[in-house]
PDB file of C-alpha atoms in Angstrom:
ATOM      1  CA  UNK A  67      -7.318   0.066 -15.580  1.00 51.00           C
ATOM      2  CA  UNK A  68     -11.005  -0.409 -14.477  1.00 52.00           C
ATOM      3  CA  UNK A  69     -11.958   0.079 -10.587  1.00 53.00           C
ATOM      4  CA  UNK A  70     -12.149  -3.721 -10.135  1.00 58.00           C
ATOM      5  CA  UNK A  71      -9.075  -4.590 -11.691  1.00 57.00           C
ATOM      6  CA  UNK A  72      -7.279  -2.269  -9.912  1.00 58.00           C
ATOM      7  CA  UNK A  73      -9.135  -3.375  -6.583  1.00 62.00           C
ATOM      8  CA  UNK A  74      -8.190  -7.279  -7.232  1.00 61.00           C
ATOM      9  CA  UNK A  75      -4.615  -6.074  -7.683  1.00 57.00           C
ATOM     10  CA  UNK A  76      -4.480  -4.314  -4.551  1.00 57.00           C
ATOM     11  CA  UNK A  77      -5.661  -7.194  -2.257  1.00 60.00           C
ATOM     12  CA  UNK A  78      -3.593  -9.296  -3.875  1.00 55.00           C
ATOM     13  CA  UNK A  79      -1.017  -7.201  -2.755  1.00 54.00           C
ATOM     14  CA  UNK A  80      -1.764  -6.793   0.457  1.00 54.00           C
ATOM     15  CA  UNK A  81      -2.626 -10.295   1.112  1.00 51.00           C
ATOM     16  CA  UNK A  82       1.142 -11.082   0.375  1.00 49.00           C
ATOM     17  CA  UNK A  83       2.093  -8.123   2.694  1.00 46.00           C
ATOM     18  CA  UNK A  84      -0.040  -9.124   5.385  1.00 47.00           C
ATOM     19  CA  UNK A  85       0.865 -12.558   6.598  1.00 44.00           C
ATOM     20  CA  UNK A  86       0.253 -11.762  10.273  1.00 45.00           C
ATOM     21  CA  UNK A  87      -3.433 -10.183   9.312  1.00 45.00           C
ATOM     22  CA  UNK A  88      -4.037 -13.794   7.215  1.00 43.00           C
ATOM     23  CA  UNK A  89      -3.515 -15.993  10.764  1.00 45.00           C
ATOM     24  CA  UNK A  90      -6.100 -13.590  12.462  1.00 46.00           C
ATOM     25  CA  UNK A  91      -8.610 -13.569   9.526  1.00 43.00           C
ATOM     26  CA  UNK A  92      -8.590 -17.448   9.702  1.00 41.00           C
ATOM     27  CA  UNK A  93      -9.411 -17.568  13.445  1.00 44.00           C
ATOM     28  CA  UNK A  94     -12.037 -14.642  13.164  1.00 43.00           C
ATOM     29  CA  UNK A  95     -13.815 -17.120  10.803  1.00 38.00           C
ATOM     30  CA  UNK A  96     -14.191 -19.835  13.491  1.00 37.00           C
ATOM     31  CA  UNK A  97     -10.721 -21.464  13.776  1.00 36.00           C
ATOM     32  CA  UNK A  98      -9.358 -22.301  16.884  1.00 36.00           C
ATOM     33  CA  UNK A  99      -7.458 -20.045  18.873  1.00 36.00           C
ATOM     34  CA  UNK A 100      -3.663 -19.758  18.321  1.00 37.00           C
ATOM     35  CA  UNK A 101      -1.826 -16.372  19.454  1.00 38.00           C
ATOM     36  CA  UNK A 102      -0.840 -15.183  15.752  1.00 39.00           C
ATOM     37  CA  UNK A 103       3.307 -14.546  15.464  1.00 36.00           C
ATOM     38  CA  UNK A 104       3.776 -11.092  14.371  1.00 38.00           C
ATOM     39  CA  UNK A 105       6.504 -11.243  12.142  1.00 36.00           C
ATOM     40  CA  UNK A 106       7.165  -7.597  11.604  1.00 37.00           C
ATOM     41  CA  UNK A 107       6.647  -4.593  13.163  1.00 36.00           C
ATOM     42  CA  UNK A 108       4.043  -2.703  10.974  1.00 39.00           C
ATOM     43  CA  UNK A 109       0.382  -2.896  12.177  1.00 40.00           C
ATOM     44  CA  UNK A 110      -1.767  -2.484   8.863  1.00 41.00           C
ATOM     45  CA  UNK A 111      -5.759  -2.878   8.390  1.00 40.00           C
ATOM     46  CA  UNK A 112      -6.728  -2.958   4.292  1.00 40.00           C
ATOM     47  CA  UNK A 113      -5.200   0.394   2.812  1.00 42.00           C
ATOM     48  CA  UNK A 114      -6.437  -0.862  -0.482  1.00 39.00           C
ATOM     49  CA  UNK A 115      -9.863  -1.169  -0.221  1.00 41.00           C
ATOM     50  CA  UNK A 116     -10.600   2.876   0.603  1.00 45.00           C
ATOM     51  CA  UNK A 117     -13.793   2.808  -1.754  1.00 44.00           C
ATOM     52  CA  UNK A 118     -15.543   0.057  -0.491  1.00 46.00           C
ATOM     53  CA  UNK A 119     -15.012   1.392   2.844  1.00 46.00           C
ATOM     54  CA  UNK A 120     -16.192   5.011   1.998  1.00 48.00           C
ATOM     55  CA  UNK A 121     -19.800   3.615   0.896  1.00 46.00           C
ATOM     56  CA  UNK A 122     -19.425   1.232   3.864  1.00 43.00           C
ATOM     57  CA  UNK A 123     -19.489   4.295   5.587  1.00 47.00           C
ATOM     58  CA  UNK A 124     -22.466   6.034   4.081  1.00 48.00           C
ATOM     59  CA  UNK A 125     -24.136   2.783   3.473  1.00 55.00           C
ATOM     60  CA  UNK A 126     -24.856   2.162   7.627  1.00 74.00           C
ATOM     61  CA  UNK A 127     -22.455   1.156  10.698  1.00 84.00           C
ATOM     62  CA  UNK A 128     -18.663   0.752   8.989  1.00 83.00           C
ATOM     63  CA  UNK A 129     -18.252  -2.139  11.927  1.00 85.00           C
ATOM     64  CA  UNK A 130     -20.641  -3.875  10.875  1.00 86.00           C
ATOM     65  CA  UNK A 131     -18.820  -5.508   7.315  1.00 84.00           C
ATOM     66  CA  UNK A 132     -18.849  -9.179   6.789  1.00 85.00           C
ATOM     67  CA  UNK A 133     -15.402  -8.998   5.966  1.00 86.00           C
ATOM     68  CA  UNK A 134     -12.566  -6.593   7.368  1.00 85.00           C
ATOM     69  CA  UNK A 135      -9.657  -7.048   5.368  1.00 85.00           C
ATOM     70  CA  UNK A 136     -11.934  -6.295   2.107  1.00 85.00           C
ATOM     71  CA  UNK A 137     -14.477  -3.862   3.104  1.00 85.00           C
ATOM     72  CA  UNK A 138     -12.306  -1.632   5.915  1.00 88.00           C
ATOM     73  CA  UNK A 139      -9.376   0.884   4.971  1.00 87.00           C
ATOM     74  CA  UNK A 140      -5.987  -0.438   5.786  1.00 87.00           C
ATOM     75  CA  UNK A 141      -3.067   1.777   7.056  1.00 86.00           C
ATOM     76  CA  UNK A 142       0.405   0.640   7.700  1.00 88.00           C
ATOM     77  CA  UNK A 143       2.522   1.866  10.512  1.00 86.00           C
ATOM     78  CA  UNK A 144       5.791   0.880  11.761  1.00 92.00           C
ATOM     79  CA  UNK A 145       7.004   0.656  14.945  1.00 93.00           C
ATOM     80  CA  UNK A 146       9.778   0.521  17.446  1.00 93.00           C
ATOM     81  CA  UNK A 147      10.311  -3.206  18.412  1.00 93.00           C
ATOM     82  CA  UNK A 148       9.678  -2.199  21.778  1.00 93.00           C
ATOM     83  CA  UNK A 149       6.450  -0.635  21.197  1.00 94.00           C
ATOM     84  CA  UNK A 150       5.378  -4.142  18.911  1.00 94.00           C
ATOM     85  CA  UNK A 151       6.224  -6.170  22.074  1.00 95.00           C
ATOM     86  CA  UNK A 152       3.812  -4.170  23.934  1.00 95.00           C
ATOM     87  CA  UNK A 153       1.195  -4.174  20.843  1.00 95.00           C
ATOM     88  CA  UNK A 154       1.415  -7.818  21.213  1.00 96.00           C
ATOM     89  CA  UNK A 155       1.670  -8.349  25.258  1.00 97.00           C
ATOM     90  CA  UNK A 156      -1.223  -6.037  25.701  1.00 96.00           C
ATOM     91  CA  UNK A 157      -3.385  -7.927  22.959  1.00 96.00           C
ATOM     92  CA  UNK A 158      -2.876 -11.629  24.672  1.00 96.00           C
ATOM     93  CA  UNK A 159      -3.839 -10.317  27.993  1.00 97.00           C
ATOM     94  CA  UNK A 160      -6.274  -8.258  27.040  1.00 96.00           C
ATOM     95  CA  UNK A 161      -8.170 -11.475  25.041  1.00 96.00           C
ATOM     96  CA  UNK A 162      -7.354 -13.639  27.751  1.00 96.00           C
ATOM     97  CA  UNK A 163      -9.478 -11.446  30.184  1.00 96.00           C
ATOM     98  CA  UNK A 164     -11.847 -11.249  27.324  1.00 95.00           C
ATOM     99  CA  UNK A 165     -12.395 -14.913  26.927  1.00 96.00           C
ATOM    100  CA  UNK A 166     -12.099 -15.565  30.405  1.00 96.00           C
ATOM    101  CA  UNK A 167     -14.650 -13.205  31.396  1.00 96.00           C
ATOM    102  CA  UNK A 168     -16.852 -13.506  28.060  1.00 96.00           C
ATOM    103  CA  UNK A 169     -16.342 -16.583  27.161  1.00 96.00           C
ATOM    104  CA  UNK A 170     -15.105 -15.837  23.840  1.00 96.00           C
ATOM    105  CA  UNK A 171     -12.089 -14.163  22.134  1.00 95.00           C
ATOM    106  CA  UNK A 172     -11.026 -10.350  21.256  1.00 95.00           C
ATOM    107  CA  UNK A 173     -10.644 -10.284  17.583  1.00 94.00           C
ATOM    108  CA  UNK A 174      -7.463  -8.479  17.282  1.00 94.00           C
ATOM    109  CA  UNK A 175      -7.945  -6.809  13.270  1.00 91.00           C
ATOM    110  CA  UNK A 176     -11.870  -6.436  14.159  1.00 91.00           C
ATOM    111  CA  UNK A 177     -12.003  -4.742  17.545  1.00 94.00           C
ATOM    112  CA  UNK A 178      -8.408  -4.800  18.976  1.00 95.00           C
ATOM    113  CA  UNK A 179      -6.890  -2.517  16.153  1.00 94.00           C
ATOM    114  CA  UNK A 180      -9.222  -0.207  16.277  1.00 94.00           C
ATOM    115  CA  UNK A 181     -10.246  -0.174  20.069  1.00 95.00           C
ATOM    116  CA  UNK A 182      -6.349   0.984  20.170  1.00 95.00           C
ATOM    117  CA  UNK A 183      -6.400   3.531  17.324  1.00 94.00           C
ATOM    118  CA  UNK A 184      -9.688   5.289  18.438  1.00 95.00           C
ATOM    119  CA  UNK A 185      -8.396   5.591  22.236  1.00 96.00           C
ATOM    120  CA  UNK A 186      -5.353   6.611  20.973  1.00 95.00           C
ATOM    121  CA  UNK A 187      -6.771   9.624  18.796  1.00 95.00           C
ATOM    122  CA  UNK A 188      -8.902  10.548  21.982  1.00 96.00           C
ATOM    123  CA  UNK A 189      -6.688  10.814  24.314  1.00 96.00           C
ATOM    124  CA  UNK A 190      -4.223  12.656  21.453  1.00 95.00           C
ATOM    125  CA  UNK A 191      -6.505  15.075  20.912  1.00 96.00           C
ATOM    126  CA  UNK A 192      -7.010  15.978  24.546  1.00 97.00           C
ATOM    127  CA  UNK A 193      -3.581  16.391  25.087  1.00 96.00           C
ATOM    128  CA  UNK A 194      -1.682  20.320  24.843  1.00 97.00           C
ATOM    129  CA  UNK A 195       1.478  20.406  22.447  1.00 96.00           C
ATOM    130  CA  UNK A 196       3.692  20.483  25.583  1.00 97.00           C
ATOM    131  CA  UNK A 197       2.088  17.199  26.655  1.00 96.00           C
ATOM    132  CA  UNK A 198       2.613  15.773  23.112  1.00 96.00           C
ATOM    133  CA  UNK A 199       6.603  17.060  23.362  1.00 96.00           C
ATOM    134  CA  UNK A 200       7.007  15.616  27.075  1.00 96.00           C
ATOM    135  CA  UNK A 201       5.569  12.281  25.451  1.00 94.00           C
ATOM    136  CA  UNK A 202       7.462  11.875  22.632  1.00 94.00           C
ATOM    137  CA  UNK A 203      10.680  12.682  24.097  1.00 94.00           C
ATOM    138  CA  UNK A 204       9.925   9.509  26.665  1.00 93.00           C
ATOM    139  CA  UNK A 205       9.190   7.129  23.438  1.00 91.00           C
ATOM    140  CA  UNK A 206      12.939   8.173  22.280  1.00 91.00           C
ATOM    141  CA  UNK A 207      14.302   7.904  26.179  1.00 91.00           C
ATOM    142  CA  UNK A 208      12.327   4.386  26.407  1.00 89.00           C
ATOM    143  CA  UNK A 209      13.792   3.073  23.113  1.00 82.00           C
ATOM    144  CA  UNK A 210      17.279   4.037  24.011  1.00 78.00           C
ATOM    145  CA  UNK A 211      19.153   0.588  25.006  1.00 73.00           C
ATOM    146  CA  UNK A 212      19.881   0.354  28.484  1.00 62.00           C
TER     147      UNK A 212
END
């Protein structure tokens, strides 16, 4: 199957996989506002698309695409339901202070995503195995019921 083929398959794929990432698309293009519902707990950005986004890459700035969901990676995660509540909690407030500050919104698949992945990775990689241990034995003591 040629590249293209392939490619169109793919997003056509992932568009019906991504319902949540549709809703944020649609107000990143200019429509109002609404907080998107998050339907399930997997956090994904365009796993599909890993070409484009490799010449992206080489091409100049990989931020600066026209069009996330088709020119950036995607990688699907899933998560505790407590973690997706905070995912979610930490998004609204954090584009509330953002528009109230700013005067305009956080785009959550352009900047928050990866604003939380890249801080994430940095402050992973400063951390010593033991520290790694000591924090992922509090995820499994914080997702115990109470």
């Amino acid at each position: 199957m040629p590249n293209r083929d392939r490619d169109d398959v793919a997003d056509r794929l992932s568009r019906r996989f991504d319902n949540a990432d549709d809703e944020e698309s649609e107000q990143e293009a200019g429509d109002t506002e609404q907080p998107a519902r998050e339907e399930h707990a997997v956090a994904s950005q365009n796993e599909t698309n890993e070409v484009s986004a490799e010449s992206e890459v080489s091409a100049g700035n990989a931020m600066h695409v026209e069009n996330v969901k088709s020119e950036w990676a995607s990688k699907s995660f899933y998560l505790p339901e407590f973690l997706k509540q905070d995912l979610t909690r930490t998004y609204k407030q954090t584009d509330l202070e953002h528009e109230m500050e700013l005067g305009e919104g956080l785009p959550k698949t352009r900047y928050y995503y990866p604003l939380v992945v890249a801080l994430g990775i940095e402050r992973i990689e400063s951390m010593s195995p033991q520290e790694v241990k000591e924090r992922s034995e509090a995820l499994e003591e914080r997702g115990e019921p109470e």
